């Protein structure tokens, strides 16, 4: 519900950085419905020339894909959804050129309902992998690191 996503992309400085155009593509699809394209420059509900749409009961708006840039200045790709999304959305941001990019991602949503006990792709931190004076810290993936306990 009420999702906002913004990616600020900037070509990495360096020799030859401005000779290769910097370009990125944002796409979205329904992951639980056979990847029905919702946002795709080449043919989703949102596409080139159609950057605003009603998808179910939600109002979607998109920045549109920007033309390739050789200016070296930051550029943005964004997506806003106002309302309830009726499927599990798979959002993809892809670098479509050889230019190396630095990316800052910002996203926020107002709620997930019903809230799943454990989101797909997330795992609880293991309890039995560190020494007794350490605790596992993880990011939801299958990897963790051991850090000293705060109470040790």
PDB file of C-alpha atoms in Angstrom:
ATOM      1  CA  UNK A   1       0.000   0.000   0.000  1.00  0.00           C
ATOM      2  CA  UNK A   2       1.228   3.505  -0.931  1.00  0.00           C
ATOM      3  CA  UNK A   3       4.730   2.635  -2.148  1.00  0.00           C
ATOM      4  CA  UNK A   4       7.438   5.137  -3.153  1.00  0.00           C
ATOM      5  CA  UNK A   5      10.726   4.168  -4.802  1.00  0.00           C
ATOM      6  CA  UNK A   6      13.509   6.438  -6.016  1.00  0.00           C
ATOM      7  CA  UNK A   7      16.921   5.586  -7.398  1.00  0.00           C
ATOM      8  CA  UNK A   8      19.471   8.362  -7.767  1.00  0.00           C
ATOM      9  CA  UNK A   9      22.107   7.142 -10.207  1.00  0.00           C
ATOM     10  CA  UNK A  10      25.429   8.782 -10.933  1.00  0.00           C
ATOM     11  CA  UNK A  11      28.207   7.690 -13.284  1.00  0.00           C
ATOM     12  CA  UNK A  12      31.346   6.745 -11.377  1.00  0.00           C
ATOM     13  CA  UNK A  13      34.147   9.236 -11.941  1.00  0.00           C
ATOM     14  CA  UNK A  14      37.206   8.018 -13.754  1.00  0.00           C
ATOM     15  CA  UNK A  15      38.983   7.893 -17.048  1.00  0.00           C
ATOM     16  CA  UNK A  16      36.542   7.460 -19.910  1.00  0.00           C
ATOM     17  CA  UNK A  17      33.525   7.624 -17.606  1.00  0.00           C
ATOM     18  CA  UNK A  18      31.734  10.230 -19.707  1.00  0.00           C
ATOM     19  CA  UNK A  19      32.410   8.588 -23.055  1.00  0.00           C
ATOM     20  CA  UNK A  20      30.041   5.711 -22.269  1.00  0.00           C
ATOM     21  CA  UNK A  21      26.418   6.827 -21.835  1.00  0.00           C
ATOM     22  CA  UNK A  22      24.924   6.143 -18.417  1.00  0.00           C
ATOM     23  CA  UNK A  23      21.513   4.508 -18.596  1.00  0.00           C
ATOM     24  CA  UNK A  24      19.267   2.433 -16.349  1.00  0.00           C
ATOM     25  CA  UNK A  25      15.878   0.768 -16.728  1.00  0.00           C
ATOM     26  CA  UNK A  26      13.244   0.295 -14.053  1.00  0.00           C
ATOM     27  CA  UNK A  27      10.692  -2.483 -14.507  1.00  0.00           C
ATOM     28  CA  UNK A  28       7.942  -4.040 -12.412  1.00  0.00           C
ATOM     29  CA  UNK A  29       5.866  -7.186 -12.780  1.00  0.00           C
ATOM     30  CA  UNK A  30       3.438  -9.310 -10.778  1.00  0.00           C
ATOM     31  CA  UNK A  31       5.700 -12.019  -9.366  1.00  0.00           C
ATOM     32  CA  UNK A  32       2.780 -14.205  -8.333  1.00  0.00           C
ATOM     33  CA  UNK A  33       0.928 -13.969 -11.662  1.00  0.00           C
ATOM     34  CA  UNK A  34       3.452 -15.265 -14.148  1.00  0.00           C
ATOM     35  CA  UNK A  35       5.405 -11.999 -14.150  1.00  0.00           C
ATOM     36  CA  UNK A  36       2.672  -9.948 -15.809  1.00  0.00           C
ATOM     37  CA  UNK A  37       4.493  -6.749 -16.893  1.00  0.00           C
ATOM     38  CA  UNK A  38       3.235  -3.690 -15.028  1.00  0.00           C
ATOM     39  CA  UNK A  39       6.074  -1.313 -15.853  1.00  0.00           C
ATOM     40  CA  UNK A  40       8.325  -1.867 -18.843  1.00  0.00           C
ATOM     41  CA  UNK A  41       9.569   0.658 -21.365  1.00  0.00           C
ATOM     42  CA  UNK A  42       8.765  -1.837 -24.112  1.00  0.00           C
ATOM     43  CA  UNK A  43       5.278  -2.929 -23.158  1.00  0.00           C
ATOM     44  CA  UNK A  44       3.844  -2.872 -19.661  1.00  0.00           C
ATOM     45  CA  UNK A  45       0.773  -1.066 -18.417  1.00  0.00           C
ATOM     46  CA  UNK A  46       3.242   1.752 -17.747  1.00  0.00           C
ATOM     47  CA  UNK A  47       5.532   2.167 -20.763  1.00  0.00           C
ATOM     48  CA  UNK A  48       7.054   4.775 -23.052  1.00  0.00           C
ATOM     49  CA  UNK A  49       4.399   7.417 -23.612  1.00  0.00           C
ATOM     50  CA  UNK A  50       2.194   6.053 -20.781  1.00  0.00           C
ATOM     51  CA  UNK A  51       3.753   6.979 -17.419  1.00  0.00           C
ATOM     52  CA  UNK A  52       0.529   7.190 -15.361  1.00  0.00           C
ATOM     53  CA  UNK A  53      -2.093   4.431 -15.023  1.00  0.00           C
ATOM     54  CA  UNK A  54      -4.729   2.912 -12.799  1.00  0.00           C
ATOM     55  CA  UNK A  55      -3.683  -0.665 -11.960  1.00  0.00           C
ATOM     56  CA  UNK A  56      -6.546  -2.325 -10.105  1.00  0.00           C
ATOM     57  CA  UNK A  57      -7.497   0.264  -7.485  1.00  0.00           C
ATOM     58  CA  UNK A  58      -3.993   1.794  -7.269  1.00  0.00           C
ATOM     59  CA  UNK A  59      -2.734   4.885  -9.089  1.00  0.00           C
ATOM     60  CA  UNK A  60       0.748   4.252 -10.511  1.00  0.00           C
ATOM     61  CA  UNK A  61       3.124   6.924 -11.816  1.00  0.00           C
ATOM     62  CA  UNK A  62       6.636   6.490 -13.171  1.00  0.00           C
ATOM     63  CA  UNK A  63       9.492   8.794 -14.130  1.00  0.00           C
ATOM     64  CA  UNK A  64       9.799   7.158 -17.529  1.00  0.00           C
ATOM     65  CA  UNK A  65      13.143   5.916 -18.780  1.00  0.00           C
ATOM     66  CA  UNK A  66      15.509   8.787 -19.302  1.00  0.00           C
ATOM     67  CA  UNK A  67      17.680   9.170 -22.370  1.00  0.00           C
ATOM     68  CA  UNK A  68      21.260   8.013 -21.952  1.00  0.00           C
ATOM     69  CA  UNK A  69      23.423  10.689 -20.343  1.00  0.00           C
ATOM     70  CA  UNK A  70      27.037  11.561 -20.972  1.00  0.00           C
ATOM     71  CA  UNK A  71      26.893  14.638 -18.708  1.00  0.00           C
ATOM     72  CA  UNK A  72      28.238  12.832 -15.647  1.00  0.00           C
ATOM     73  CA  UNK A  73      25.421  14.348 -13.577  1.00  0.00           C
ATOM     74  CA  UNK A  74      23.103  12.285 -11.356  1.00  0.00           C
ATOM     75  CA  UNK A  75      19.750  11.192 -12.769  1.00  0.00           C
ATOM     76  CA  UNK A  76      16.655   9.629 -11.185  1.00  0.00           C
ATOM     77  CA  UNK A  77      14.321   6.742 -11.870  1.00  0.00           C
ATOM     78  CA  UNK A  78      11.235   6.657  -9.645  1.00  0.00           C
ATOM     79  CA  UNK A  79       7.934   4.873  -9.125  1.00  0.00           C
ATOM     80  CA  UNK A  80       4.958   5.917  -6.994  1.00  0.00           C
ATOM     81  CA  UNK A  81       1.952   3.764  -6.178  1.00  0.00           C
ATOM     82  CA  UNK A  82      -1.018   5.284  -4.333  1.00  0.00           C
ATOM     83  CA  UNK A  83      -3.416   2.615  -3.167  1.00  0.00           C
ATOM     84  CA  UNK A  84      -3.475  -1.108  -2.604  1.00  0.00           C
ATOM     85  CA  UNK A  85      -1.335  -3.262  -4.899  1.00  0.00           C
ATOM     86  CA  UNK A  86      -3.177  -6.461  -5.842  1.00  0.00           C
ATOM     87  CA  UNK A  87      -0.144  -8.696  -6.409  1.00  0.00           C
ATOM     88  CA  UNK A  88       3.395  -9.313  -5.170  1.00  0.00           C
ATOM     89  CA  UNK A  89       5.432  -6.837  -7.224  1.00  0.00           C
ATOM     90  CA  UNK A  90       8.907  -7.711  -8.468  1.00  0.00           C
ATOM     91  CA  UNK A  91      10.772  -4.412  -8.985  1.00  0.00           C
ATOM     92  CA  UNK A  92      14.001  -4.471 -11.005  1.00  0.00           C
ATOM     93  CA  UNK A  93      16.525  -1.714 -11.667  1.00  0.00           C
ATOM     94  CA  UNK A  94      19.095  -2.627 -14.317  1.00  0.00           C
ATOM     95  CA  UNK A  95      22.185  -0.849 -15.604  1.00  0.00           C
ATOM     96  CA  UNK A  96      21.706  -1.125 -19.368  1.00  0.00           C
ATOM     97  CA  UNK A  97      25.060   0.255 -20.517  1.00  0.00           C
ATOM     98  CA  UNK A  98      28.733  -0.313 -19.754  1.00  0.00           C
ATOM     99  CA  UNK A  99      29.030   2.838 -17.624  1.00  0.00           C
ATOM    100  CA  UNK A 100      29.678   2.082 -13.969  1.00  0.00           C
ATOM    101  CA  UNK A 101      27.034   3.673 -11.764  1.00  0.00           C
ATOM    102  CA  UNK A 102      26.801   4.624  -8.111  1.00  0.00           C
ATOM    103  CA  UNK A 103      23.201   4.163  -6.943  1.00  0.00           C
ATOM    104  CA  UNK A 104      21.360   5.506  -3.925  1.00  0.00           C
ATOM    105  CA  UNK A 105      18.045   3.705  -3.343  1.00  0.00           C
ATOM    106  CA  UNK A 106      15.211   5.225  -1.338  1.00  0.00           C
ATOM    107  CA  UNK A 107      11.913   3.490  -0.699  1.00  0.00           C
ATOM    108  CA  UNK A 108       8.999   3.667   1.702  1.00  0.00           C
ATOM    109  CA  UNK A 109       5.555   2.112   1.969  1.00  0.00           C
ATOM    110  CA  UNK A 110       2.672   2.635   4.360  1.00  0.00           C
ATOM    111  CA  UNK A 111       1.847  -0.978   5.092  1.00  0.00           C
ATOM    112  CA  UNK A 112       1.740  -4.628   4.132  1.00  0.00           C
ATOM    113  CA  UNK A 113      -1.517  -6.368   4.920  1.00  0.00           C
ATOM    114  CA  UNK A 114      -1.803  -9.069   5.854  1.00  0.00           C
ATOM    115  CA  UNK A 115       1.729  -8.828   7.199  1.00  0.00           C
ATOM    116  CA  UNK A 116       3.494 -12.160   6.616  1.00  0.00           C
ATOM    117  CA  UNK A 117       5.275 -13.772   9.528  1.00  0.00           C
ATOM    118  CA  UNK A 118       8.467 -14.005   7.466  1.00  0.00           C
ATOM    119  CA  UNK A 119       8.919 -12.191   4.167  1.00  0.00           C
ATOM    120  CA  UNK A 120       9.981 -14.314   1.183  1.00  0.00           C
ATOM    121  CA  UNK A 121      13.777 -14.440   1.003  1.00  0.00           C
ATOM    122  CA  UNK A 122      14.254 -13.561   4.676  1.00  0.00           C
ATOM    123  CA  UNK A 123      15.608 -15.863   7.326  1.00  0.00           C
ATOM    124  CA  UNK A 124      15.988 -15.449  11.065  1.00  0.00           C
ATOM    125  CA  UNK A 125      19.541 -15.078  12.382  1.00  0.00           C
ATOM    126  CA  UNK A 126      20.929 -18.446  13.474  1.00  0.00           C
ATOM    127  CA  UNK A 127      21.316 -18.844  17.228  1.00  0.00           C
ATOM    128  CA  UNK A 128      24.017 -21.535  17.297  1.00  0.00           C
ATOM    129  CA  UNK A 129      26.838 -20.276  15.047  1.00  0.00           C
ATOM    130  CA  UNK A 130      28.792 -17.889  17.291  1.00  0.00           C
ATOM    131  CA  UNK A 131      30.850 -18.207  20.478  1.00  0.00           C
ATOM    132  CA  UNK A 132      29.025 -17.813  23.807  1.00  0.00           C
ATOM    133  CA  UNK A 133      30.229 -14.188  24.170  1.00  0.00           C
ATOM    134  CA  UNK A 134      29.061 -13.299  20.638  1.00  0.00           C
ATOM    135  CA  UNK A 135      25.772 -12.985  18.792  1.00  0.00           C
ATOM    136  CA  UNK A 136      24.902 -13.384  15.133  1.00  0.00           C
ATOM    137  CA  UNK A 137      23.932 -10.282  13.142  1.00  0.00           C
ATOM    138  CA  UNK A 138      22.335 -10.859   9.736  1.00  0.00           C
ATOM    139  CA  UNK A 139      20.477  -8.992   7.016  1.00  0.00           C
ATOM    140  CA  UNK A 140      17.771 -11.564   6.297  1.00  0.00           C
ATOM    141  CA  UNK A 141      19.882 -13.510   3.807  1.00  0.00           C
ATOM    142  CA  UNK A 142      21.643 -16.797   4.505  1.00  0.00           C
ATOM    143  CA  UNK A 143      24.822 -14.937   5.597  1.00  0.00           C
ATOM    144  CA  UNK A 144      25.669 -13.649   9.090  1.00  0.00           C
ATOM    145  CA  UNK A 145      28.522 -12.200  11.108  1.00  0.00           C
ATOM    146  CA  UNK A 146      29.401 -12.751  14.752  1.00  0.00           C
ATOM    147  CA  UNK A 147      29.775  -9.672  16.965  1.00  0.00           C
ATOM    148  CA  UNK A 148      30.517  -9.307  20.696  1.00  0.00           C
ATOM    149  CA  UNK A 149      27.379  -9.348  22.847  1.00  0.00           C
ATOM    150  CA  UNK A 150      26.365  -5.985  24.287  1.00  0.00           C
ATOM    151  CA  UNK A 151      25.855  -7.583  27.697  1.00  0.00           C
ATOM    152  CA  UNK A 152      29.240  -9.422  27.731  1.00  0.00           C
TER     153      UNK A 152
END
